[in-house]
PDB file of C-alpha atoms and ligand atoms in Angstrom:
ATOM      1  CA  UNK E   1       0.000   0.000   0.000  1.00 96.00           C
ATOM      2  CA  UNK E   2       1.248   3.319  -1.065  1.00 98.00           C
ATOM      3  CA  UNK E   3       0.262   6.604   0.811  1.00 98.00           C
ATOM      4  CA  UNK E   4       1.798  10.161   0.122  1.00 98.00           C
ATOM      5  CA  UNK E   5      -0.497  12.472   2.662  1.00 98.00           C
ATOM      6  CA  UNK E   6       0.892  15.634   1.393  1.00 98.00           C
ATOM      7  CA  UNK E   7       0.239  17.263  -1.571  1.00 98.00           C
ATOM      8  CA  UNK E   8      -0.944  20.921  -3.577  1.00 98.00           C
ATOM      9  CA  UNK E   9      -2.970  22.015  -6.338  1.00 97.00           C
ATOM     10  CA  UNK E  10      -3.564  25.010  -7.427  1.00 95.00           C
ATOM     11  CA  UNK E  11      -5.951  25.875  -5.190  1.00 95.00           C
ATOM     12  CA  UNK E  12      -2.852  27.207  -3.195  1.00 92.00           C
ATOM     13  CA  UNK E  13       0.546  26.940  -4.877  1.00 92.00           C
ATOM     14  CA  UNK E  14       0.118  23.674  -7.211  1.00 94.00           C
ATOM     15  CA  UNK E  15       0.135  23.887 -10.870  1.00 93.00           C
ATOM     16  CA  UNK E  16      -2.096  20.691 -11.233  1.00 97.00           C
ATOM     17  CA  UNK E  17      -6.056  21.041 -10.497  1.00 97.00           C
ATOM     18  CA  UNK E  18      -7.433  18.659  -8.067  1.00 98.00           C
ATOM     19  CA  UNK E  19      -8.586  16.438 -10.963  1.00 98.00           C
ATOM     20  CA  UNK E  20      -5.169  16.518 -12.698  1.00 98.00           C
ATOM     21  CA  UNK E  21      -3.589  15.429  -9.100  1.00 98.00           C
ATOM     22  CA  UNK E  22      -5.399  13.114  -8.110  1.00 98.00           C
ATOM     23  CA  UNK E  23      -4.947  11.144 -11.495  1.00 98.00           C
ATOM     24  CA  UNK E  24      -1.377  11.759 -11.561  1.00 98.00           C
ATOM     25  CA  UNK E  25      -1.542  10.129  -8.145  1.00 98.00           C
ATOM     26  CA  UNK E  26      -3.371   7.111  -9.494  1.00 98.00           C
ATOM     27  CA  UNK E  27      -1.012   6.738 -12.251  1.00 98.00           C
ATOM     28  CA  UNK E  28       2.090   6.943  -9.986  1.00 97.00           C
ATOM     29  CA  UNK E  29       0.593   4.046  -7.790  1.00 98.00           C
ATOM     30  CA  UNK E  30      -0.207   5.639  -4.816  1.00 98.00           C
ATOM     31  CA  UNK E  31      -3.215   3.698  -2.768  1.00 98.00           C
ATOM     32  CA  UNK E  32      -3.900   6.822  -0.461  1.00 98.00           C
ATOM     33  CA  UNK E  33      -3.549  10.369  -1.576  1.00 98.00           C
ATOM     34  CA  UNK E  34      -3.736  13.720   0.954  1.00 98.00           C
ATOM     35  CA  UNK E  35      -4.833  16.774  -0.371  1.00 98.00           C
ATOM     36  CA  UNK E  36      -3.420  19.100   1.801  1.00 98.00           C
ATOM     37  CA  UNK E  37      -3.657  22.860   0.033  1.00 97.00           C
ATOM     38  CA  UNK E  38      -2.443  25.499   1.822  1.00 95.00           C
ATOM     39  CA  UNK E  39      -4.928  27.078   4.262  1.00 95.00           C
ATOM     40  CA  UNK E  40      -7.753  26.204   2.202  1.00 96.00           C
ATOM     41  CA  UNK E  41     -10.500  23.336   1.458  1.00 97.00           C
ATOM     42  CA  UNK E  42     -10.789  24.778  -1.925  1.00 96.00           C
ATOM     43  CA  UNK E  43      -9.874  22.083  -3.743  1.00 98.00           C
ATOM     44  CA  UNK E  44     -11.913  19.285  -1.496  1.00 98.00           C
ATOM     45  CA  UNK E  45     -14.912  18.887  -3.646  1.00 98.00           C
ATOM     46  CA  UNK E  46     -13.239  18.426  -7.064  1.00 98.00           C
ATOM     47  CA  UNK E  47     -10.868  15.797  -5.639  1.00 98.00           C
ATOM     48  CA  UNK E  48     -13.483  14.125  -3.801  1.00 98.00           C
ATOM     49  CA  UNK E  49     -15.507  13.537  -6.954  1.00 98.00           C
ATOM     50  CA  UNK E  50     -12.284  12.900  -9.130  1.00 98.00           C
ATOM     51  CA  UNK E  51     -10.965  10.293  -6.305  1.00 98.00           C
ATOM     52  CA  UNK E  52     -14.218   8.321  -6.239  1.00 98.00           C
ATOM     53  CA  UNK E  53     -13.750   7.989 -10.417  1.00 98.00           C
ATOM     54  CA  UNK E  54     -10.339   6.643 -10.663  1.00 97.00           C
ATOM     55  CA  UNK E  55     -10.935   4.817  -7.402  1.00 97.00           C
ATOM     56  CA  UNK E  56      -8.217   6.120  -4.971  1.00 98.00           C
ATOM     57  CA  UNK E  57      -8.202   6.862  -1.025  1.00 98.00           C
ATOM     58  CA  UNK E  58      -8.427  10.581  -0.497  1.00 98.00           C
ATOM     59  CA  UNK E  59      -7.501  12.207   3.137  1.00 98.00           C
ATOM     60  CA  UNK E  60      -8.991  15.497   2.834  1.00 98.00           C
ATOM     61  CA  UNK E  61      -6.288  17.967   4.665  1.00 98.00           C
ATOM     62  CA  UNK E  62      -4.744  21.619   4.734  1.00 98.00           C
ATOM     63  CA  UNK E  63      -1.602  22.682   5.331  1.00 98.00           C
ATOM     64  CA  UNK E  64      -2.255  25.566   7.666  1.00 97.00           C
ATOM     65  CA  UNK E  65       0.696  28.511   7.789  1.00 95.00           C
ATOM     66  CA  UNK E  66       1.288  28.940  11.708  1.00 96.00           C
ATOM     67  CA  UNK E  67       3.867  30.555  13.921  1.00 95.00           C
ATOM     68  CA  UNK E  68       5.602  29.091  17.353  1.00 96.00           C
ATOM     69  CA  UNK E  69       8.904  30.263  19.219  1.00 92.00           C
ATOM     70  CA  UNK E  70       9.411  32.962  16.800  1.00 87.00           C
ATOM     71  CA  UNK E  71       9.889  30.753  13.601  1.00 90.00           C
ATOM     72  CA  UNK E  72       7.149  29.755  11.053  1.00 91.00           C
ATOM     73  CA  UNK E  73       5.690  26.317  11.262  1.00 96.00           C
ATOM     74  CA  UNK E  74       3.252  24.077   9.092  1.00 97.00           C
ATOM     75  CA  UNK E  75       0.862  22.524  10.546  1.00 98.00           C
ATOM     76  CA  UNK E  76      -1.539  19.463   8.606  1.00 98.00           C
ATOM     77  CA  UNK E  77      -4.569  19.519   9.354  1.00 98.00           C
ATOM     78  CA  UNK E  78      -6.273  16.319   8.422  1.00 98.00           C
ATOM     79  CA  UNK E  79      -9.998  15.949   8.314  1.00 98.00           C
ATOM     80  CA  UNK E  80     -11.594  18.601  10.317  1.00 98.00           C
ATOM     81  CA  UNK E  81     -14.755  19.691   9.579  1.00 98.00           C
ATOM     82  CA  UNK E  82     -13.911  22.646   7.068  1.00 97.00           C
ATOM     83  CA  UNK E  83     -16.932  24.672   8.288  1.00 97.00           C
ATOM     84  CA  UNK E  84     -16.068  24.495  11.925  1.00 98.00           C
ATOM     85  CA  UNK E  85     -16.564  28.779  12.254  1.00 98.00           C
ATOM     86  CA  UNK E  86     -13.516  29.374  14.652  1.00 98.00           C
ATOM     87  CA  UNK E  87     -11.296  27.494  11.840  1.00 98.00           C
ATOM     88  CA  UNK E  88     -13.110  29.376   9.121  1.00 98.00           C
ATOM     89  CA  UNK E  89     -12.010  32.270  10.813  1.00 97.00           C
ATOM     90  CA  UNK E  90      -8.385  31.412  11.008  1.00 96.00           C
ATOM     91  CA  UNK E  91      -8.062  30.518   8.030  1.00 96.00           C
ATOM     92  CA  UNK E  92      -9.744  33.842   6.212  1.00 95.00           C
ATOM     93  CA  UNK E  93      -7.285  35.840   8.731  1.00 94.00           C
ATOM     94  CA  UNK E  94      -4.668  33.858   7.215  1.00 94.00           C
ATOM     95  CA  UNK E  95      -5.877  34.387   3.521  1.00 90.00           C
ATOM     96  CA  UNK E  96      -6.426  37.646   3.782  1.00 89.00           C
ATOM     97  CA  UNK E  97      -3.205  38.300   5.192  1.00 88.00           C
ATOM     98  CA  UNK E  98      -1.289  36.795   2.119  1.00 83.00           C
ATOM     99  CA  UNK E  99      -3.115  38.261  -0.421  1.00 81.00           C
ATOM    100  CA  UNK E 100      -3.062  41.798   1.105  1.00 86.00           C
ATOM    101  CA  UNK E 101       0.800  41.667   0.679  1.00 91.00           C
ATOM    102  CA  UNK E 102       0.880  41.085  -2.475  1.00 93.00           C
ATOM    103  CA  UNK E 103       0.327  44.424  -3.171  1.00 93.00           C
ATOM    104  CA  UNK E 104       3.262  45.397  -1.132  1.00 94.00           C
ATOM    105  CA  UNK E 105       5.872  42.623  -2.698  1.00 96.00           C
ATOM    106  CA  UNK E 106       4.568  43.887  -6.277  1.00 96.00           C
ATOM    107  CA  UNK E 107       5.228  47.529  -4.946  1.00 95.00           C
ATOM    108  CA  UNK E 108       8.885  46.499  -3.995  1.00 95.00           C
ATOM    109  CA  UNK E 109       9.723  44.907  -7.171  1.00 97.00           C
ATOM    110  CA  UNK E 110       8.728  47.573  -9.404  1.00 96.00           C
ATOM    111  CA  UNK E 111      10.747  49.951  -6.949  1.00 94.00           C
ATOM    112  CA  UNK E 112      13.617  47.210  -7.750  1.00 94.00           C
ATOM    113  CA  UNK E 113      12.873  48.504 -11.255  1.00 95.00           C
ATOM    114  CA  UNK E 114      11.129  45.283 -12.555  1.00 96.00           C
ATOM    115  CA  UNK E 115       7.724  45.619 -14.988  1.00 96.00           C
ATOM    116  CA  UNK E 116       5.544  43.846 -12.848  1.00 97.00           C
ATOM    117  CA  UNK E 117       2.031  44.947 -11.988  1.00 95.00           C
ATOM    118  CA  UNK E 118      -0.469  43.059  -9.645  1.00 94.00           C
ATOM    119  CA  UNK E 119      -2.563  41.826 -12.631  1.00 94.00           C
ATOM    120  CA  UNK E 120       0.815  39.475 -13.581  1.00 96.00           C
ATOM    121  CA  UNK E 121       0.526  38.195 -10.279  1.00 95.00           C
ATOM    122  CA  UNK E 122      -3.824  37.517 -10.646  1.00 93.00           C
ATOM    123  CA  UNK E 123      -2.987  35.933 -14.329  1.00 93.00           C
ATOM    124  CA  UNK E 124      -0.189  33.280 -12.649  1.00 92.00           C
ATOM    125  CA  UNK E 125      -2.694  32.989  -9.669  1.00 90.00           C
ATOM    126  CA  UNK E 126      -5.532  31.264 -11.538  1.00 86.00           C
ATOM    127  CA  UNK E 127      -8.218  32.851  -9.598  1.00 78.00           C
ATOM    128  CA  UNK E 128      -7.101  31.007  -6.324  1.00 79.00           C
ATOM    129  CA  UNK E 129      -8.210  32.639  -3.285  1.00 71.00           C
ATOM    130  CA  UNK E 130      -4.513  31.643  -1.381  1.00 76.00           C
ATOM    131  CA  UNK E 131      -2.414  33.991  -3.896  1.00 86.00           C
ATOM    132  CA  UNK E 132       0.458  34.498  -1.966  1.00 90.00           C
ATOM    133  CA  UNK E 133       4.657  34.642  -3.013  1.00 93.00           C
ATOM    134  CA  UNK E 134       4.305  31.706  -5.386  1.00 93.00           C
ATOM    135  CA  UNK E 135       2.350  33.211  -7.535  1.00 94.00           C
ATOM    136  CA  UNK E 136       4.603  36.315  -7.384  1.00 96.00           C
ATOM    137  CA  UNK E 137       7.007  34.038  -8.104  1.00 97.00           C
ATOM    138  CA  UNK E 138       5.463  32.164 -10.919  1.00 96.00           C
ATOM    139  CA  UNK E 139       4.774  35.685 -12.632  1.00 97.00           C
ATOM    140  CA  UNK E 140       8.664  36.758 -12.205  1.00 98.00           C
ATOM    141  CA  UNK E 141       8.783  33.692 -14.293  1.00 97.00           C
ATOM    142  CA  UNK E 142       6.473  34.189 -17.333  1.00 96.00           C
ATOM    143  CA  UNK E 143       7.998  37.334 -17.484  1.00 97.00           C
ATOM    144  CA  UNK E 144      11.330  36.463 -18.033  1.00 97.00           C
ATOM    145  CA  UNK E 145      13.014  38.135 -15.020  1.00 97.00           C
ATOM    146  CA  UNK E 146      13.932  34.970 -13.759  1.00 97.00           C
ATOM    147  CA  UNK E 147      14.649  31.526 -14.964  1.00 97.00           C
ATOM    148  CA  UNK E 148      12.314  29.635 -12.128  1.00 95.00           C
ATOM    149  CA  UNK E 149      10.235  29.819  -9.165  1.00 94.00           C
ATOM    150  CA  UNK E 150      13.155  29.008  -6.587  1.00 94.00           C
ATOM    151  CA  UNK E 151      15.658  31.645  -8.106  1.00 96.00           C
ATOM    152  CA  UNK E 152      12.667  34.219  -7.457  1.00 97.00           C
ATOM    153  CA  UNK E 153      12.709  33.281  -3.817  1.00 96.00           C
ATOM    154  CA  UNK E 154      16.216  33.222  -3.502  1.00 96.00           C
ATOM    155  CA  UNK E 155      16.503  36.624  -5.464  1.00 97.00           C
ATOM    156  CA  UNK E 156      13.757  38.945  -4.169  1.00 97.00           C
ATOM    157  CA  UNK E 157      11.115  36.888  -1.998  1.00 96.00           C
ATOM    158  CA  UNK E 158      12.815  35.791   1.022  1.00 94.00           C
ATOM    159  CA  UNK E 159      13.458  37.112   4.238  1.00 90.00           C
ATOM    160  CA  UNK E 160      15.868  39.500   3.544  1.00 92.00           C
ATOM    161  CA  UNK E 161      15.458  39.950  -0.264  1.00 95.00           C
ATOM    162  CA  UNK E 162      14.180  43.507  -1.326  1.00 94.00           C
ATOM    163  CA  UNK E 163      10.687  42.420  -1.718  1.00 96.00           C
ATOM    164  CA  UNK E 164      10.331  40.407   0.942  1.00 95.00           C
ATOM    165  CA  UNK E 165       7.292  41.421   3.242  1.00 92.00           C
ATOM    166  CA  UNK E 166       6.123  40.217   6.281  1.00 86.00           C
ATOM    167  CA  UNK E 167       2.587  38.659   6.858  1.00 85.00           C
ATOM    168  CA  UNK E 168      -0.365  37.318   9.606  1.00 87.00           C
ATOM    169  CA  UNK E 169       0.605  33.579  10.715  1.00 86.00           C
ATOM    170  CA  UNK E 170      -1.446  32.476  12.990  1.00 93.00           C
ATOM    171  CA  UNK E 171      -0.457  30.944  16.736  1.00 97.00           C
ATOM    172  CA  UNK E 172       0.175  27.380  16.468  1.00 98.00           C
ATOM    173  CA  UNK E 173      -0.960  26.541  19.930  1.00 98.00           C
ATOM    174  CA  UNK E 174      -4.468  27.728  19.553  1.00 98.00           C
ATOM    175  CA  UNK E 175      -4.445  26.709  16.090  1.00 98.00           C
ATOM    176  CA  UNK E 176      -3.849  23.380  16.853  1.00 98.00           C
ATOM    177  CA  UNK E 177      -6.689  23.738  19.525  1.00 98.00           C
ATOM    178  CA  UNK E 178      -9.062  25.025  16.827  1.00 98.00           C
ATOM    179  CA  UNK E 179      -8.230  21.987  14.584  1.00 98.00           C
ATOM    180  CA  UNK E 180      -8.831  19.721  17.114  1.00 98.00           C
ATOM    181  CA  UNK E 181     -12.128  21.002  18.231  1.00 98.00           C
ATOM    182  CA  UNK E 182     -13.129  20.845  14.713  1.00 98.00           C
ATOM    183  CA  UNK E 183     -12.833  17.301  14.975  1.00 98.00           C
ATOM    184  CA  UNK E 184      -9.794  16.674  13.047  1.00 98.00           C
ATOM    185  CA  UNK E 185      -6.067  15.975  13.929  1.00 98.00           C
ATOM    186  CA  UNK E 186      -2.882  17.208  13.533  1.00 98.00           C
ATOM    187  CA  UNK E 187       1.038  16.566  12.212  1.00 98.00           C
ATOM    188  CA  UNK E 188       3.419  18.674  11.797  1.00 98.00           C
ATOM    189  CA  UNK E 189       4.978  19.682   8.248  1.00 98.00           C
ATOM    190  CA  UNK E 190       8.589  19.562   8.007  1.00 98.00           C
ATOM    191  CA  UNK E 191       9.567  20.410  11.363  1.00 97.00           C
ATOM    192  CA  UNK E 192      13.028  20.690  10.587  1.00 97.00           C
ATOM    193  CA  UNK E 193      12.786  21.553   7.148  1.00 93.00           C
ATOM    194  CA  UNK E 194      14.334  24.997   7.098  1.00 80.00           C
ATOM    195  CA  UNK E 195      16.586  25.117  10.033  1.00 84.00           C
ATOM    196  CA  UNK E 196      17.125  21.258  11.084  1.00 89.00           C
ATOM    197  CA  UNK E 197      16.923  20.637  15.051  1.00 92.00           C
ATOM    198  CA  UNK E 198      16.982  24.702  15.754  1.00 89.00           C
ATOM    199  CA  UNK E 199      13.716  24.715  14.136  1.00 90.00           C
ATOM    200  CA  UNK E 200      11.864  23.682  16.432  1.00 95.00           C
ATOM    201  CA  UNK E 201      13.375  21.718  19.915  1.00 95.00           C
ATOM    202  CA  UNK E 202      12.737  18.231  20.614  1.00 97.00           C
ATOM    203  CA  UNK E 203      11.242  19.885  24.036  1.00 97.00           C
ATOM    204  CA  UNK E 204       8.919  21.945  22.421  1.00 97.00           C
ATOM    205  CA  UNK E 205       7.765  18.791  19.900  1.00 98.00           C
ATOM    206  CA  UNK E 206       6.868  17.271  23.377  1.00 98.00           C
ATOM    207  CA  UNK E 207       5.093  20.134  24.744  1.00 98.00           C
ATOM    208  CA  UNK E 208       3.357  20.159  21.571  1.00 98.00           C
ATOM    209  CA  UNK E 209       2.884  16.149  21.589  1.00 98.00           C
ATOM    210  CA  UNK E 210       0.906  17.238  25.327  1.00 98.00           C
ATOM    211  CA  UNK E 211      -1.510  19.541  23.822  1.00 97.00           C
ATOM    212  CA  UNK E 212      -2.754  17.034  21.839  1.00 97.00           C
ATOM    213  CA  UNK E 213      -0.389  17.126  18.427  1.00 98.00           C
ATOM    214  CA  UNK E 214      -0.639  13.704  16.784  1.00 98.00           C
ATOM    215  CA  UNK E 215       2.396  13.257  14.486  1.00 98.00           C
ATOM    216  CA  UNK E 216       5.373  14.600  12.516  1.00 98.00           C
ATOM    217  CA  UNK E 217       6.156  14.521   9.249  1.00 98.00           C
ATOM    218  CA  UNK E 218       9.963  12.952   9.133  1.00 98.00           C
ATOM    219  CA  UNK E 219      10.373  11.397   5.554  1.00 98.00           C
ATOM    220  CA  UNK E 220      10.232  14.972   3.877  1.00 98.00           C
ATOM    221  CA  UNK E 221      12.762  16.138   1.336  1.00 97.00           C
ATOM    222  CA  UNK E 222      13.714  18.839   3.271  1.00 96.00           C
ATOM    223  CA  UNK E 223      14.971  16.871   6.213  1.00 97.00           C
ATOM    224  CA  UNK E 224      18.403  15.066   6.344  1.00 96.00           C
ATOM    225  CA  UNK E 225      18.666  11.551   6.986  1.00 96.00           C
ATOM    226  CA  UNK E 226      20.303  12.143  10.315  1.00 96.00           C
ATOM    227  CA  UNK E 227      17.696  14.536  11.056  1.00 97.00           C
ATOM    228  CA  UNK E 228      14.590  11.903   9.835  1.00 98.00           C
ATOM    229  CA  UNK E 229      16.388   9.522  12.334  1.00 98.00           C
ATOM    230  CA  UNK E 230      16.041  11.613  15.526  1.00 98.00           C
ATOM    231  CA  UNK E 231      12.802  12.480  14.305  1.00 98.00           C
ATOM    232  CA  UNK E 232      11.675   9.372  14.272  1.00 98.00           C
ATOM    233  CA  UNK E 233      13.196   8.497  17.587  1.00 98.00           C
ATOM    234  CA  UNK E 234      11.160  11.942  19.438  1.00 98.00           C
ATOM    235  CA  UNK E 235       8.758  10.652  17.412  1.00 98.00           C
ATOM    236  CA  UNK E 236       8.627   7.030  18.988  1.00 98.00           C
ATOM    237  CA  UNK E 237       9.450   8.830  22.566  1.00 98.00           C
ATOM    238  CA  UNK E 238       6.510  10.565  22.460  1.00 98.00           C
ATOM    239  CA  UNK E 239       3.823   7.904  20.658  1.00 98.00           C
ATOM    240  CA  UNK E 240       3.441  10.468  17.334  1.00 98.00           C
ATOM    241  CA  UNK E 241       2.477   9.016  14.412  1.00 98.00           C
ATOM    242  CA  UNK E 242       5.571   9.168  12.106  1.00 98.00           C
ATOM    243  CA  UNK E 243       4.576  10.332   8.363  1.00 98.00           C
ATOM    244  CA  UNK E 244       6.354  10.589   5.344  1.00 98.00           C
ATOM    245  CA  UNK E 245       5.201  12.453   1.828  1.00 98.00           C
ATOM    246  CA  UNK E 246       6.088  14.135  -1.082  1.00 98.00           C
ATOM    247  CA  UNK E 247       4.996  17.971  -0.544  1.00 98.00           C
ATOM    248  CA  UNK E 248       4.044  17.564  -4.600  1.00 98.00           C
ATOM    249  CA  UNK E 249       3.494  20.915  -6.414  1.00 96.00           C
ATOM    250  CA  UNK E 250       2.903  19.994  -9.816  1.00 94.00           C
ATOM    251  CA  UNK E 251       5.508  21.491 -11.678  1.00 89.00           C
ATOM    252  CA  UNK E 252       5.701  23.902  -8.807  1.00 82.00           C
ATOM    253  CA  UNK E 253       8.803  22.415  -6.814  1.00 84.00           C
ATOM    254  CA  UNK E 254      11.149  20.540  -8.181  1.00 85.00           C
ATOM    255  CA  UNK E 255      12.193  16.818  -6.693  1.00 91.00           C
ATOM    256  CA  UNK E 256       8.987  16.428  -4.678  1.00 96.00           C
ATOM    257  CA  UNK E 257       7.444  13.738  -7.235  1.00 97.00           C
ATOM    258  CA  UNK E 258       4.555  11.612  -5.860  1.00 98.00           C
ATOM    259  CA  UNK E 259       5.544   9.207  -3.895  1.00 98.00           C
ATOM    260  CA  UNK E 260       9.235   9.797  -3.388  1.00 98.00           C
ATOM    261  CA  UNK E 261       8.278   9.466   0.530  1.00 98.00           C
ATOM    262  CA  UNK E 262       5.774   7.566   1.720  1.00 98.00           C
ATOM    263  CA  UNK E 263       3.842   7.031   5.000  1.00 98.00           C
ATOM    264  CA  UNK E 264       3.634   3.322   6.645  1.00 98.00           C
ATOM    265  CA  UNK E 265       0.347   1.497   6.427  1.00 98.00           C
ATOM    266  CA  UNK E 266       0.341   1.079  10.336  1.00 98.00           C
ATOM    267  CA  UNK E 267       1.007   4.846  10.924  1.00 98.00           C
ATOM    268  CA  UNK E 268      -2.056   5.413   8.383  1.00 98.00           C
ATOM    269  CA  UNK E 269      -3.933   3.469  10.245  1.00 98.00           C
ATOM    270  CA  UNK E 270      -3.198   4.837  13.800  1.00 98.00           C
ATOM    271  CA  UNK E 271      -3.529   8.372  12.237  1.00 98.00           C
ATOM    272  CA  UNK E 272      -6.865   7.538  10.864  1.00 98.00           C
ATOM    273  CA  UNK E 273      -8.244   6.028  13.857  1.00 98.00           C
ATOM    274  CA  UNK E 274      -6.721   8.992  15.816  1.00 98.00           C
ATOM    275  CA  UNK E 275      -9.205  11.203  13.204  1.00 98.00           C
ATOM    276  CA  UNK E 276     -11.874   9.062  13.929  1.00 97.00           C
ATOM    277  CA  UNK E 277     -11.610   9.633  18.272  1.00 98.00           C
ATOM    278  CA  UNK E 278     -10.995  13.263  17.598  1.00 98.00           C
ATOM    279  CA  UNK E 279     -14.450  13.337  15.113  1.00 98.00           C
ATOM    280  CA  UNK E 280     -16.528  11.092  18.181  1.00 98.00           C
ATOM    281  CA  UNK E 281     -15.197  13.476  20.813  1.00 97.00           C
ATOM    282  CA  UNK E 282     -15.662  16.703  18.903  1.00 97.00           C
ATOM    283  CA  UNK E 283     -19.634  16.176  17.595  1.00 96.00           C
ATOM    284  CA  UNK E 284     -18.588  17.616  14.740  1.00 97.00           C
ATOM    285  CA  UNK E 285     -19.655  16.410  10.703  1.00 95.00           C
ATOM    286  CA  UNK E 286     -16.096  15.494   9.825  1.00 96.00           C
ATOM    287  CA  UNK E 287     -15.384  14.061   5.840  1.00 95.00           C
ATOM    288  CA  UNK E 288     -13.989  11.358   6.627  1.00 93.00           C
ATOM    289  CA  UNK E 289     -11.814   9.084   4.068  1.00 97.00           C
ATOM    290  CA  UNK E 290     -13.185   8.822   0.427  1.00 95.00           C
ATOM    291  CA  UNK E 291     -12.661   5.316  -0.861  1.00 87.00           C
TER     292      UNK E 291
HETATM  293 ZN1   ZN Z   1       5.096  23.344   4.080  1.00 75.34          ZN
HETATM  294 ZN1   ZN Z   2       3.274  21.636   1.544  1.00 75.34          ZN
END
């Protein structure tokens, strides 16, 4: 069995739609497909009716953009009930918050002397309502400025390029508490994706792993081996359900194909049933797995 429980479309930062994903998923031979967009359930509906054709599991999920200790963190959200109205709310703070700098980044780049205006950015967006630096990025692209997406983050859109600009992120704690109560559960993204072990402490994974946090996400490209192998020992420490994925983009990232990580059919399982006692305690309508 073959499960990748973290993927994009361009409901967020993808380049596939949801249909286009989840066949690509079918024809890479994965079993059990997440769709986990960035702050938004956009894409949901499509992939549930697309998933249900080709006949594939789909674990409907968000990846939801959070701050803890100063640093940025990604939190999955898997299964909540997407209409819960206190993660609603989040996630429109969150939205609105990366689409009202756009403005601001496109304001910096043409200060940087660059021809870009803010319609660029809404043509490489495809009408997504989680346009954000990618799309920026995408836009640099098309027109020519820069060869891909990842030189236009390296060369203006990261902290400390000229067009970087800061942005809403919202508390992880209470974020994670909001995801809960909507009767779904959580893993974190790539803990130490960007910083290894200084990005977030194996103390604060436990103090995290108290407040209810249900896994991590070790088999990531962004992490190390060494660094997937302590993971997975906190990981085992703490009872967390250890997950592993692809973070596919589409076209959008390069070396995150389908399935080049994969999560274990046991830690599936225990993540699933852990969905299925947050769902019963929370009284919420939850989605549940298709297929
Ligand atoms: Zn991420
Ligand atoms: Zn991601």
């Amino acid at each position: 069995m073959r499960i990748d429980l973290h993927t994009h479309t361009r409901a967020s930062d993808g380049t596939q739609t949801a249909e286009e994903l989840v066949r690509a998923a079918k024809a890479a031979g994965l079993d059990v497909l997440g769709l986990t967009d960035h702050d938004t359930a956009e894409a949901w509906e499509p992939a549930e009716r697309a998933a249900e054709e080709v006949g594939i599991a789909l674990v409907r999920g968000m990846e939801i953009s959070t701050r803890h200790l100063g640093r940025g963190v990604h939190l999955l959200a898997y299964l909540p009930d997407p209409t819960y109205p206190p993660l609603v709310a989040q996630l429109r703070k969150i939205l609105d918050g990366r689409s009202s700098r756009v403005p601001a980044i496109v304001e910096r780049l043409q200060e940087a002397g660059i021809g870009i205006d803010l319609a660029d950015v809404r043509r490489a967006a495809h009408g997504t309502a989680a346009t954000g630096r990618p799309h920026v990025a995408d836009a640099l692209v098309s027109l020519g400025v820069v060869p891909d997406r990842s030189t236009a983050f390296r060369q203006y859109l990261n902290p400390g390029r000229p067009a970087y600009v800061n942005r809403y992120a919202a508390p992880l704690v209470e974020t994670m508490r909001v995801v809960i109560e909507s009767g779904g559960v959580t893993v974190l993204a790539h803990p130490w994706g960007r910083h290894g072990p200084d990005s977030l402490p194996p103390d604060a994974i436990a103090e995290l792993a108290g407040l209810g946090l249900a896994g991590l996400e070790v088999d990531h490209q962004d992490h190390r081996p060494e660094d997937r192998q302590r993971l997975r020992e906190i990981a085992e420490t703490l009872s967390l359900v250890v997950t592993g994925s692809s973070d596919h983009h589409g076209l959008g990232k390069h070396d995150h194909e389908l399935g080049c990580n994969t999560t274990a059919p046991d830690q599936y399982e225990r993540l699933i049933a852990l969905a299925e006692a947050s769902a019963a305690r929370s009284g919420r309508e939850t989605p549940g797995v298709v297929g």
